[in-house]
Short mmCIF file of C-alpha atoms and ligand atoms in Angstrom, two decimals:
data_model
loop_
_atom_site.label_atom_id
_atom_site.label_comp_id
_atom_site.label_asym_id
_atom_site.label_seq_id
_atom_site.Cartn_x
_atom_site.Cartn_y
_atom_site.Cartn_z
CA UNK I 3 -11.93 17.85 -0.96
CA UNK I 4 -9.30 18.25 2.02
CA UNK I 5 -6.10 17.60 1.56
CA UNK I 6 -4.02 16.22 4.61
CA UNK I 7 -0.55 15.00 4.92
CA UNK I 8 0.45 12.59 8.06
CA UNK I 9 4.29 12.76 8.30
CA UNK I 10 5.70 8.74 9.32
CA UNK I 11 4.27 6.06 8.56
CA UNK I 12 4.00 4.18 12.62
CA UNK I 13 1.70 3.59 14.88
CA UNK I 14 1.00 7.06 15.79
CA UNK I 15 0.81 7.99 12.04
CA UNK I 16 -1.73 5.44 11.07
CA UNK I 17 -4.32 5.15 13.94
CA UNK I 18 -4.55 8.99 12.71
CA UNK I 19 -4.94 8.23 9.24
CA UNK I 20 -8.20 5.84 10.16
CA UNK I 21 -9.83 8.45 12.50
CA UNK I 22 -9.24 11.31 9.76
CA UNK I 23 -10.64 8.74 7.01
CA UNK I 24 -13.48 8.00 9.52
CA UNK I 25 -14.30 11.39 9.99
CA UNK I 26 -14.48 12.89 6.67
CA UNK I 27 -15.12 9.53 4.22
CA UNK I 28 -15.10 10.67 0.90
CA UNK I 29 -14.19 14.35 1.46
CA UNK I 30 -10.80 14.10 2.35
CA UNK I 31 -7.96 12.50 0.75
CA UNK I 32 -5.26 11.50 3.17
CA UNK I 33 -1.34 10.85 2.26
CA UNK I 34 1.25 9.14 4.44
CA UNK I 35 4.72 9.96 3.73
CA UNK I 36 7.70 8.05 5.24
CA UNK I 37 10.88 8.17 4.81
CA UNK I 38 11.34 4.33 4.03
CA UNK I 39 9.96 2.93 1.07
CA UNK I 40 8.01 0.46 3.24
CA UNK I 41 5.93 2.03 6.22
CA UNK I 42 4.81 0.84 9.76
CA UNK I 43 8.14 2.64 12.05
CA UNK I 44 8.20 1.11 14.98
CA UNK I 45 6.70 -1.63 14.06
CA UNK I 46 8.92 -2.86 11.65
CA UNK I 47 12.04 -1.24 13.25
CA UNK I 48 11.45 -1.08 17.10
CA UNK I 49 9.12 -3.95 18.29
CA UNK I 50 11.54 -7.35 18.75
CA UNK I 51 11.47 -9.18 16.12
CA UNK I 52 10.24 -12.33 18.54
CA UNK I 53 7.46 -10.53 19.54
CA UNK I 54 5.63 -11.15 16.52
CA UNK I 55 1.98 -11.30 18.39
CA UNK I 56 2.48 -7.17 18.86
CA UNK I 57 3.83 -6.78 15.18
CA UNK I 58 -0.10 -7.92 14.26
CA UNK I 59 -1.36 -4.92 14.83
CA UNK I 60 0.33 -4.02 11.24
CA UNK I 61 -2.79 -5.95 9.42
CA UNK I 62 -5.52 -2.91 11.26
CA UNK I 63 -3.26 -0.41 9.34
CA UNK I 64 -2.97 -2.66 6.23
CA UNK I 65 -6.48 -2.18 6.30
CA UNK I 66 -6.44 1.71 6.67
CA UNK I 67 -4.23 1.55 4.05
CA UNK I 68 -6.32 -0.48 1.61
CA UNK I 69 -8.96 2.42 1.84
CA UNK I 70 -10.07 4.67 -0.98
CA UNK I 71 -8.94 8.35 0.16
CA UNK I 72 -5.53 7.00 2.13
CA UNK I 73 -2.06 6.47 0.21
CA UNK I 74 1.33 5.75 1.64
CA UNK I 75 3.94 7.92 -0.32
CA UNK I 76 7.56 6.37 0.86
CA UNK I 77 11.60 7.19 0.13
CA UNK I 78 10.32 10.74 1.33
CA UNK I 79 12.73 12.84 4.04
CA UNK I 80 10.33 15.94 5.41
CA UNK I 81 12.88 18.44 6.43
CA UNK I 82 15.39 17.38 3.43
CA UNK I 83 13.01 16.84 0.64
CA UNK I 84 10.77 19.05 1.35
CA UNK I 85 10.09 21.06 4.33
CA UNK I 86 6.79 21.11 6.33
CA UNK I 87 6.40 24.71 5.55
CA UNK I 88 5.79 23.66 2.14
CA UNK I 89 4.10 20.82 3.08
CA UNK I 90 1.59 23.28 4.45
CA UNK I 91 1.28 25.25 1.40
CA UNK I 92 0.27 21.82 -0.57
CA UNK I 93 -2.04 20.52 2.39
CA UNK I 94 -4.70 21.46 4.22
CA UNK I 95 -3.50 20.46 7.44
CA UNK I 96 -0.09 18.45 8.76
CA UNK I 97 0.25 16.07 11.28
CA UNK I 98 3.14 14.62 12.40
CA UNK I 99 4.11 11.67 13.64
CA UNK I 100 7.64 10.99 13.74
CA UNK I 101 7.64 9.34 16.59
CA UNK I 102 11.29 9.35 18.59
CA UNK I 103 14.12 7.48 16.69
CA UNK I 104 17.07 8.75 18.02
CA UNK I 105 19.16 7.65 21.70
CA UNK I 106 19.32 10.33 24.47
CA UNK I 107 22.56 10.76 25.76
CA UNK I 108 24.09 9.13 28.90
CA UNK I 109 25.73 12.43 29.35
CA UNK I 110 29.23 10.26 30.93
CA UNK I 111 32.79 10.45 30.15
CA UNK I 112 33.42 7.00 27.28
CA UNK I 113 30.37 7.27 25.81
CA UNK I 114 31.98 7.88 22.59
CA UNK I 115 34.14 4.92 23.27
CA UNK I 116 33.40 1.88 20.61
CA UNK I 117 31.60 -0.61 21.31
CA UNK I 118 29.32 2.17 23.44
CA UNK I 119 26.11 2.38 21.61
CA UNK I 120 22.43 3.20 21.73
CA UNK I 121 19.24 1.20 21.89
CA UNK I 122 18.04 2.79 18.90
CA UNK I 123 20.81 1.79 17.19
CA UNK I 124 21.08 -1.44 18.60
CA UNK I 125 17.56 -2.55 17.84
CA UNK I 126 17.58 -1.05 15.02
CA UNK I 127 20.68 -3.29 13.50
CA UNK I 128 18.68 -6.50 14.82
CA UNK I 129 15.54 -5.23 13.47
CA UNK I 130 16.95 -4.26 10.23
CA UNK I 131 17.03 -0.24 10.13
CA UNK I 132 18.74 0.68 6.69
CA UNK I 133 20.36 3.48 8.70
CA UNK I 134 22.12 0.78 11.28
CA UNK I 135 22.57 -2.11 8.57
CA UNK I 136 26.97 -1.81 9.42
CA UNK I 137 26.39 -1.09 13.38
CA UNK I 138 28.60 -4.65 13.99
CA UNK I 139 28.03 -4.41 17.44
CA UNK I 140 31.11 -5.94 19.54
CA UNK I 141 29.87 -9.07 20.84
CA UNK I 142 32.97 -10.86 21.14
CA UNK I 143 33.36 -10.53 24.87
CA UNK I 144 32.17 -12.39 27.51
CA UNK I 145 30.16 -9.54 29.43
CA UNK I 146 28.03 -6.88 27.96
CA UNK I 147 26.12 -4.01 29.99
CA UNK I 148 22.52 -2.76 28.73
CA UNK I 149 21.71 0.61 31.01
CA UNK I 150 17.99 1.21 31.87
CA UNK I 151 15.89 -0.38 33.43
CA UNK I 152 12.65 -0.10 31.06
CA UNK I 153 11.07 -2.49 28.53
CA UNK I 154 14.06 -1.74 25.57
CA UNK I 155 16.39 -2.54 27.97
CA UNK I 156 14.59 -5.73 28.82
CA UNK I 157 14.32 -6.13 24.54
CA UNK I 158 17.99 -5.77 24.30
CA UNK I 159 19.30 -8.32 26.96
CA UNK I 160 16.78 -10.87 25.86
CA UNK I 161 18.12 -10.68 22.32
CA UNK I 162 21.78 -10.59 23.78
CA UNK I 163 20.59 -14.06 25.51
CA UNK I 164 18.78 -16.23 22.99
CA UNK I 165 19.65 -18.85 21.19
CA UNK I 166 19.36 -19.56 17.70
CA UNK I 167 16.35 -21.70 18.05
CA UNK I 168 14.02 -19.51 20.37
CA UNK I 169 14.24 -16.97 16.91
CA UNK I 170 12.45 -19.96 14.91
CA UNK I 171 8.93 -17.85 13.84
CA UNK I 172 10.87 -14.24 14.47
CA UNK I 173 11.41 -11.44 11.55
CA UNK I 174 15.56 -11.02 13.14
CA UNK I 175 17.42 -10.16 9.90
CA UNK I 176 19.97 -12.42 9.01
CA UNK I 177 22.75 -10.85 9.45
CA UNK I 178 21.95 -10.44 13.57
CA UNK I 179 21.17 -13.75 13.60
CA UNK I 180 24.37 -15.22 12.59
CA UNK I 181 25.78 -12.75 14.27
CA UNK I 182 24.45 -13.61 17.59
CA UNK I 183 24.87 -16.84 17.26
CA UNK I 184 28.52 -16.45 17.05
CA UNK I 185 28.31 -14.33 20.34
CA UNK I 186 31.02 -15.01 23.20
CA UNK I 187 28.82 -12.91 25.53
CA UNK I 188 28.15 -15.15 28.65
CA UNK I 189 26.76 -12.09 31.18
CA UNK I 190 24.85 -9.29 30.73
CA UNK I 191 24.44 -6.95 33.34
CA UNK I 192 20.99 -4.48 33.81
CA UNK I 193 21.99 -1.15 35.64
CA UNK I 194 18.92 0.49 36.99
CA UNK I 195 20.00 3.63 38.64
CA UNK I 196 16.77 3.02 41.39
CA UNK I 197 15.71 -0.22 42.85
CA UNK I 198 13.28 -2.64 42.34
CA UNK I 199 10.16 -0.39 42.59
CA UNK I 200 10.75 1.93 40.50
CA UNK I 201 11.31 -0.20 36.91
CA UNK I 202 9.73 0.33 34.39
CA UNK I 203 8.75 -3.08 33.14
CA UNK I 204 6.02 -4.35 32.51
CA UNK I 205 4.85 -7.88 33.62
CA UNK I 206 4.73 -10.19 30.44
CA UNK I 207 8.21 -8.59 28.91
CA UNK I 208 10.04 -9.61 32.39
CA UNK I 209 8.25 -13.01 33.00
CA UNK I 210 9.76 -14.05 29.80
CA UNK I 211 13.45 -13.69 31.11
CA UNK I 212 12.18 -16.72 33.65
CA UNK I 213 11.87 -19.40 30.68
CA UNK I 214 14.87 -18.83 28.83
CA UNK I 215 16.62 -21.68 27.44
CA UNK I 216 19.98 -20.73 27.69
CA UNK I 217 20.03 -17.68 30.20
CA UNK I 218 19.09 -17.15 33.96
CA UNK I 219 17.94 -13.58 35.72
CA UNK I 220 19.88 -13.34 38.77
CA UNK I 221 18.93 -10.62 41.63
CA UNK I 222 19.85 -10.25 44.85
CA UNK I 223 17.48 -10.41 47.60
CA UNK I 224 18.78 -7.43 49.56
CA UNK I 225 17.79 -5.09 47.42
CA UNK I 226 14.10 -5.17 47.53
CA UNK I 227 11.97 -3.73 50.92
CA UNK I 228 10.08 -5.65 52.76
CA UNK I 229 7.68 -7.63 50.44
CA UNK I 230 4.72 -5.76 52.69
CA UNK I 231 5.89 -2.61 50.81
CA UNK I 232 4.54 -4.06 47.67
CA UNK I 233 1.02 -3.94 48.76
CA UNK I 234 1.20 -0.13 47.99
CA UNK I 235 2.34 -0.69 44.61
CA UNK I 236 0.05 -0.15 41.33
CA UNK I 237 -0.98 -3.54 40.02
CA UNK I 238 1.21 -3.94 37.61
CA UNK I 239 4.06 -2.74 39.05
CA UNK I 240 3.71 -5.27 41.59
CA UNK I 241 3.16 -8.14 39.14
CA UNK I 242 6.76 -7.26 37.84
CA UNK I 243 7.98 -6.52 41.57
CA UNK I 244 6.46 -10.17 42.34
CA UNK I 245 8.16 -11.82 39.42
CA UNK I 246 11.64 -10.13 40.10
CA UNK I 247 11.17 -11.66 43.58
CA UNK I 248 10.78 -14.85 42.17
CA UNK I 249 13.69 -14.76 40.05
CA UNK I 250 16.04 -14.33 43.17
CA UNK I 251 14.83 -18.05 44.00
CA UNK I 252 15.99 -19.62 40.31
CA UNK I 253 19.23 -22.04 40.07
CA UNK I 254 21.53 -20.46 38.17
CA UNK I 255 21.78 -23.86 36.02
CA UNK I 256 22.45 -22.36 32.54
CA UNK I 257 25.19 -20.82 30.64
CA UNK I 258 24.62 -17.65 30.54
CA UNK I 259 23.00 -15.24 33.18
CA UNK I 260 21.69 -11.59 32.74
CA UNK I 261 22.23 -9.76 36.33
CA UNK I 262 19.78 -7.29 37.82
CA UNK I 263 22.54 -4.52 39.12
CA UNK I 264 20.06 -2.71 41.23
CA UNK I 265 20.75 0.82 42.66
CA UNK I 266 23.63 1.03 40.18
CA UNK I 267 24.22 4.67 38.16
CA UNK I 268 26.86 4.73 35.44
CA UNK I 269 29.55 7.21 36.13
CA UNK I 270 32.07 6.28 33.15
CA UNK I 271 32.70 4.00 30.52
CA UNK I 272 36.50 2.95 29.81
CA UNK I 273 38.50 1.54 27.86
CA UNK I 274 42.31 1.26 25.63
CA UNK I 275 40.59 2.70 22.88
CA UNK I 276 37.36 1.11 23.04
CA UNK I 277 34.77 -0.08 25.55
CA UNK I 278 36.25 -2.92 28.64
CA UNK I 279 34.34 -1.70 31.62
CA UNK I 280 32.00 0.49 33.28
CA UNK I 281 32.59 2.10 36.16
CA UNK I 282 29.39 2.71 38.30
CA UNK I 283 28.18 4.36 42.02
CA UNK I 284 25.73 3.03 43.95
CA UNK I 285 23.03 4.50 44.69
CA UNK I 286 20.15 4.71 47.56
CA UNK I 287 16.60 6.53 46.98
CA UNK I 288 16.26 9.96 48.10
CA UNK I 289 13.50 11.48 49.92
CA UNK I 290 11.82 12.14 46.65
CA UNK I 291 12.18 8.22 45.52
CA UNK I 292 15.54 9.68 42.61
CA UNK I 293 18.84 8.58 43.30
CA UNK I 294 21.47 9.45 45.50
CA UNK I 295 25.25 8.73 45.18
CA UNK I 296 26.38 6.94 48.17
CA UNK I 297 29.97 7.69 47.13
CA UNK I 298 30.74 3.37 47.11
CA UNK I 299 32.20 3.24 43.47
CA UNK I 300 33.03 -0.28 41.40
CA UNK I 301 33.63 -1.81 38.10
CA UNK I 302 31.67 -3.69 36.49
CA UNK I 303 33.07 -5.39 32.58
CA UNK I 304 31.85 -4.93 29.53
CA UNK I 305 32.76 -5.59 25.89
CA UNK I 306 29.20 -4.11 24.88
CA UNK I 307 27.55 -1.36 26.23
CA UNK I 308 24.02 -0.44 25.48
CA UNK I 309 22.38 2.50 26.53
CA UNK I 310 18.48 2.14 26.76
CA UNK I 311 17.52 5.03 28.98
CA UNK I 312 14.92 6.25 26.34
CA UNK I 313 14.68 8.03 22.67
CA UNK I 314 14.06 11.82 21.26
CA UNK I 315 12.11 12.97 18.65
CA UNK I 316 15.06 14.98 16.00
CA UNK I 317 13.68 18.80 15.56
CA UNK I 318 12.26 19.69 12.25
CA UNK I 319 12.76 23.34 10.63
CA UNK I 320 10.47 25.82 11.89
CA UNK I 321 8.82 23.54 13.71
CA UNK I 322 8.40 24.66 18.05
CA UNK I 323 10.42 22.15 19.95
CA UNK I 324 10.12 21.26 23.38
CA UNK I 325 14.21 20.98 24.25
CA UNK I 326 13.51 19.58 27.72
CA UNK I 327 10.52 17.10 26.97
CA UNK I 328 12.24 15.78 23.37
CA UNK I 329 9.26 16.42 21.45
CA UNK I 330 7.46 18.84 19.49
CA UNK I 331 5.98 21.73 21.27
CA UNK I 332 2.46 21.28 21.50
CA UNK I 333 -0.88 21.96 23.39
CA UNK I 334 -2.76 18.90 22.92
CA UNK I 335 -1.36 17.97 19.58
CA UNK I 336 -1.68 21.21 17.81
CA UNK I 337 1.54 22.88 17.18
CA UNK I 338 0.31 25.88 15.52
CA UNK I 339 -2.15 26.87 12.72
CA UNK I 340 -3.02 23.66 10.78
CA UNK I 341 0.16 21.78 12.00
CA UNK I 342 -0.24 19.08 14.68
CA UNK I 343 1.75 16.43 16.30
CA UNK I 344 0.65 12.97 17.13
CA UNK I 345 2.26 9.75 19.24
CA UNK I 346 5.66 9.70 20.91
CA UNK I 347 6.51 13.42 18.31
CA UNK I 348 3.46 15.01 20.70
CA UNK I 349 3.51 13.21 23.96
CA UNK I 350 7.25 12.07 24.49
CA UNK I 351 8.79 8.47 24.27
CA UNK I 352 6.57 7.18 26.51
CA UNK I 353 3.01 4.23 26.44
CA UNK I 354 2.48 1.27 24.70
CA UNK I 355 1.34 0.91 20.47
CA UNK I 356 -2.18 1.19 21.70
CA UNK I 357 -1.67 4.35 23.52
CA UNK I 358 -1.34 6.09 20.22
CA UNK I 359 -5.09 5.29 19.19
CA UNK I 360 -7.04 7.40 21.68
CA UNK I 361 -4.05 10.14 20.62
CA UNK I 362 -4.45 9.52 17.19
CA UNK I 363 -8.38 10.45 17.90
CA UNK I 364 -7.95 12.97 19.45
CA UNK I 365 -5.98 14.90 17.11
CA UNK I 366 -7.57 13.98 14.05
CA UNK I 367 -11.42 15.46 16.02
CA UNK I 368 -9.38 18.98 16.48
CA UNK I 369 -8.08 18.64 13.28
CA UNK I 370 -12.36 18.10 12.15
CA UNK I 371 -13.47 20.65 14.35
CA UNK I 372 -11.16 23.63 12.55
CA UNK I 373 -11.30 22.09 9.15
CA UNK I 374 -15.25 21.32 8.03
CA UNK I 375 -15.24 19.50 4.82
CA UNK I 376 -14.58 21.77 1.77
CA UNK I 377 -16.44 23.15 -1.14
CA UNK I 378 -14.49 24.89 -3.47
CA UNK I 379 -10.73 25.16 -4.52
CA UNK I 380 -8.24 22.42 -3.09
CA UNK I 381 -4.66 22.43 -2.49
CA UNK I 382 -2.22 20.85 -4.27
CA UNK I 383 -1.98 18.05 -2.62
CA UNK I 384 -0.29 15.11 -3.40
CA UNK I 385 -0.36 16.10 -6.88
CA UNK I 386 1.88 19.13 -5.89
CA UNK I 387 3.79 17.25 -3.65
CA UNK I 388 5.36 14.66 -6.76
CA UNK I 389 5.67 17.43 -8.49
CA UNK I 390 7.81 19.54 -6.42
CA UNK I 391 9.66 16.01 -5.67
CA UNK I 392 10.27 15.47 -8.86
CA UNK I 393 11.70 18.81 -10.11
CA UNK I 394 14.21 18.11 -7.15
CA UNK I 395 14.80 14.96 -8.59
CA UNK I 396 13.55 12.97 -4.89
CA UNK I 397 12.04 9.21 -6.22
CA UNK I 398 9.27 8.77 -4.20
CA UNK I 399 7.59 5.66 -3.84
CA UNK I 400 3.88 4.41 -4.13
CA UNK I 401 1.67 2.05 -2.42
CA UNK I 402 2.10 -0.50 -5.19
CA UNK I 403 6.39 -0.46 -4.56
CA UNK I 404 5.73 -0.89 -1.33
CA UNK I 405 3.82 -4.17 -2.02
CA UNK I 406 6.25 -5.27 -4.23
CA UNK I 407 9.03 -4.88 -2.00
CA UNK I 408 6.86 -6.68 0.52
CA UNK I 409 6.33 -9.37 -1.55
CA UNK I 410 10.16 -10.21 -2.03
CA UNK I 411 10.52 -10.14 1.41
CA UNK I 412 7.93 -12.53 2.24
CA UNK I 413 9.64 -14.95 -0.79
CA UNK I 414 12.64 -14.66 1.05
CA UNK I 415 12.20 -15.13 4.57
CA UNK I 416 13.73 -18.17 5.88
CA UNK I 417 11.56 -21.47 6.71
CA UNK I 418 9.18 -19.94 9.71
CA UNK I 419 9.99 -16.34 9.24
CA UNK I 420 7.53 -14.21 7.93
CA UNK I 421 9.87 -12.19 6.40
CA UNK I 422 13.63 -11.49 5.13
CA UNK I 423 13.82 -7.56 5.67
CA UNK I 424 15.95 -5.53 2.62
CA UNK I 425 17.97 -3.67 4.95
CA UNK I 426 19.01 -1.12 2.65
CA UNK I 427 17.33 1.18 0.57
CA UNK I 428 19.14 0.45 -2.31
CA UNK I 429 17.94 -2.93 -2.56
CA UNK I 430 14.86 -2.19 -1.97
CA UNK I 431 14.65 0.49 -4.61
CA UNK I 432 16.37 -2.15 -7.22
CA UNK I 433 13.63 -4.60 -6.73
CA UNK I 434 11.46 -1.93 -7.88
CA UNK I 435 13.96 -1.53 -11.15
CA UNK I 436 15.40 1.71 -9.92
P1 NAP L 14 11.47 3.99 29.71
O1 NAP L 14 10.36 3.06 29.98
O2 NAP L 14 11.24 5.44 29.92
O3 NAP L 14 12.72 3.52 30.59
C1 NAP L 14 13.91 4.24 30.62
C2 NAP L 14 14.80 3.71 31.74
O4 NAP L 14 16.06 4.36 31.64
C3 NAP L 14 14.26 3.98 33.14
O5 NAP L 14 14.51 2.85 33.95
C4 NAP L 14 15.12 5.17 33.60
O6 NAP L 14 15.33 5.19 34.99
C5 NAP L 14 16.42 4.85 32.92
N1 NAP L 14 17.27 6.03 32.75
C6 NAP L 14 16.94 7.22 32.19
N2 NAP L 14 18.00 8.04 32.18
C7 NAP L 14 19.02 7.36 32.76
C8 NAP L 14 20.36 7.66 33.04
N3 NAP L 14 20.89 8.84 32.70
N4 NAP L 14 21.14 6.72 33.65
C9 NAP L 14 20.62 5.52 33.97
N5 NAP L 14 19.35 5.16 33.73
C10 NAP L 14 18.55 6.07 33.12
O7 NAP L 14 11.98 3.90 28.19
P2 NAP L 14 12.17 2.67 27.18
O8 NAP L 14 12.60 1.44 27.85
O9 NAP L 14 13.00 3.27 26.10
O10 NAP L 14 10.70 2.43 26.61
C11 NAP L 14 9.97 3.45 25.90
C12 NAP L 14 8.49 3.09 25.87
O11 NAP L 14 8.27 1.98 24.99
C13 NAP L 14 7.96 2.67 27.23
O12 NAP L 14 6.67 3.16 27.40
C14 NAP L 14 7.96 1.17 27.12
O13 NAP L 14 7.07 0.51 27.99
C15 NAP L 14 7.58 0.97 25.67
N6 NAP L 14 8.02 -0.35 25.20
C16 NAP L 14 7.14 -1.38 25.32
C17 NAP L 14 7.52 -2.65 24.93
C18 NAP L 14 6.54 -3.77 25.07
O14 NAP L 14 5.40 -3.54 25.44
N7 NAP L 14 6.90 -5.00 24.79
C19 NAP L 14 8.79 -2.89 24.44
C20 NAP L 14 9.68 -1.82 24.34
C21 NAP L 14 9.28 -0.55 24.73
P3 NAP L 14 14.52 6.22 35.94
O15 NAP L 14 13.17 5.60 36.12
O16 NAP L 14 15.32 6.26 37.17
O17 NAP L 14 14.45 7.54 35.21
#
């Protein structure tokens, strides 16, 4: 029997899980390990919590889960716990899939400042992360700033702009709910450092900002080309470029407003002692469509400042890591001998959930090609692995204490929610009686 170990328990993690089962049925046993007690990454901690259609995808991996030679072994950190060197003594082959938790840097002077914090860590408190569960993100000003122009931004100034009643059906934890409910924050401005053509949102995610019940997009006209220019544009692309138009021609009838700042790059965040405004240079494309300083500086305030200009994947011990590209260093998902990287870990924070399938595929057919099905000896496995856990006195948790933790959740969840997410460990652990 082979022995393989899949490293996070996300997307990435599981589509491989269900191509390794696939490929080897009963002659390969196949262990998850996260280190949450409950699995699913960015499903549980990154998608919004009102875009419960995408978090569906969860019941396909339920399913891989369910299956004879998978189990999900959580509280588990690889690189503290145990390392993946001895991960590959106890497995046959390791892939991982730790996707890309962690902010890049803005690289500006403030960004330490309070009230200056990352998309990670800002999704993460509304999504309920254990490690962001005390973020308290200022929101007691009137104008916040969220700094990207991609889908998280887009996530993050929709949350900022919501009321209480358009989260009726969502997983938001309770404590971001009341907490944005309280919110003074009446503008939130978008800096994209380009213009209008070169977002990096996608269609559906921006229409929604037309039919909010509280908040209006606002964008200026004069900084789009010629709507002929659009022609040349990739399809969807231009469905977002045609929907941003629109959006210039909305009455700004409601309370609150979230402002495209086009050609706008962030040159410093200040501040008496914490975050009041940012001060930013516009920009115009360069011959190679980046952006050029025009030297024109100006303020713009904010209370808040979220940085959503993408996420890195934290380097492992011993494992080859790609500094520039934020990911593992890989050739097609293999890392070295029997050691592979899968998802956002082997491609870079970049794609949708479903990208991760055909990668997932991929992967776990090299992984088939090297590794026939075994006769003979096995590895230690997951046997091993609790072993060697529990000598270091790590409590790792099962696929049934994940199910029981689920089920408190689901008892707890307010009227419409699906869930009430434990946002610490602890609790979850002490619903387990430990
Ligand atoms: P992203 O799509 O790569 O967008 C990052 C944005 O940050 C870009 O607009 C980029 O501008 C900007 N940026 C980068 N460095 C910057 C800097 N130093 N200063 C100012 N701006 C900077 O990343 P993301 O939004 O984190 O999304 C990650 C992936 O998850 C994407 O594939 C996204 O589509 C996906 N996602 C999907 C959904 C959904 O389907 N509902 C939701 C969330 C995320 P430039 O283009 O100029 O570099």
């Amino acid at each position: 029997m082979r022995q393989f170990a899949i490293v996070g328990s996300g997307p990435a993690g599981f589509y491989t899980a269900e191509a390794l089962a696939k490929a080897y049925g009963e002659a390969a046993r196949i262990d998850i390990i996260d280190r949450y007690p409950v699995p699913y990454g960015l499903i549980r901690f990154g998608v919004a919590p009102d875009h419960q259609s995408l978090k569906a995808v969860s019941k396909r991996y339920d399913a891989v889960a369910d299956s004879a030679g998978v189990d999900f072994i959580g509280n588990v950190t690889v690189g503290r716990d145990v390392s993946v060197a001895e991960l590959l003594e106890l497995y046959d082959a390791v892939i991982l899939a730790t996707g890309a938790p962690h902010d890049r840097k803005l690289g500006i002077p403030g960004e330490d400042l309070p009230g200056v914090i990352g998309s990670a860590e800002f999704v993460g408190w509304y999504n309920g992360h254990p490690d962001f569960a005390d973020l308290d993100p200022p929101l007691g000003g009137s104008h916040a700033v969220v700094i990207g122009n991609g889908n998280v931004a887009l996530d993050c100034a929709r949350i900022l702009s919501k009321t209480q009643h358009e989260f009726e059906g969502s997983d938001i934890v309770n404590h971001a709910l009341a907490a944005l409910d309280d919110s003074a924050i009446r503008t939130v401005t978008i800096l994209g450092r380009r213009g209008p053509h070169q977002i990096a949102m996608t269609p559906k995610e921006l229409g929604e900002l037309g039919h909010l019940e509280a908040s209006v997009p606002i964008v200026d006209r004069a900084d789009f080309p010629p709507e002929s220019a659009d022609a040349a544009l990739e399809p969807g692309l231009r469905k977002s470029v045609t929907l941003l138009r629109g959006f210039a021609s909305l009455p700004a009838d409601k309370p609150k407003r979230m402002v495209f700042d086009f050609f706008a790059r962030p040159v410093r965040i200040e501040g008496d002692g914490k975050a009041e405004r940012i001060v930013v240079e516009r920009t115009e494309l360069d011959e190679k469509g980046g952006a050029r300083g025009t030297g024109e500086m100006y303020e713009v305030p904010a209370a808040l400042v979220i940085s959503a200009i993408g996420y890195s994947t934290p380097p492992l011990d011993g494992v080859a890591y790609d500094e520039r590209g934020t990911k593992f260093l890989n050739e097609n998902g293999r890392i070295g001998d029997r050691l592979y990287a899968v998802g956002w870990a082997r491609r870079g924070p970049s794609g949708t959930i479903g990208t991760n399938r055909p990668d997932g595929y991929e992967v776990a057919e090299q992984v088939a090609a090297a590794l026939p099905p075994l006769e003979g000896e096995e590895r230690g496995g997951a046997a091993g692995l609790k072993s060697l856990l529990r000598s270091r006195g790590v409590m790792a948790t099962d696929y049934d204490d994940w199910r029981k933790i689920e089920e408190s959740e689901t008892a707890n969840a307010r009227p419409g929610s699906p869930r009430e997410k434990f946002v610490r460990v602890e609790h979850m652990l002490g619903r387990l009686g430990r």
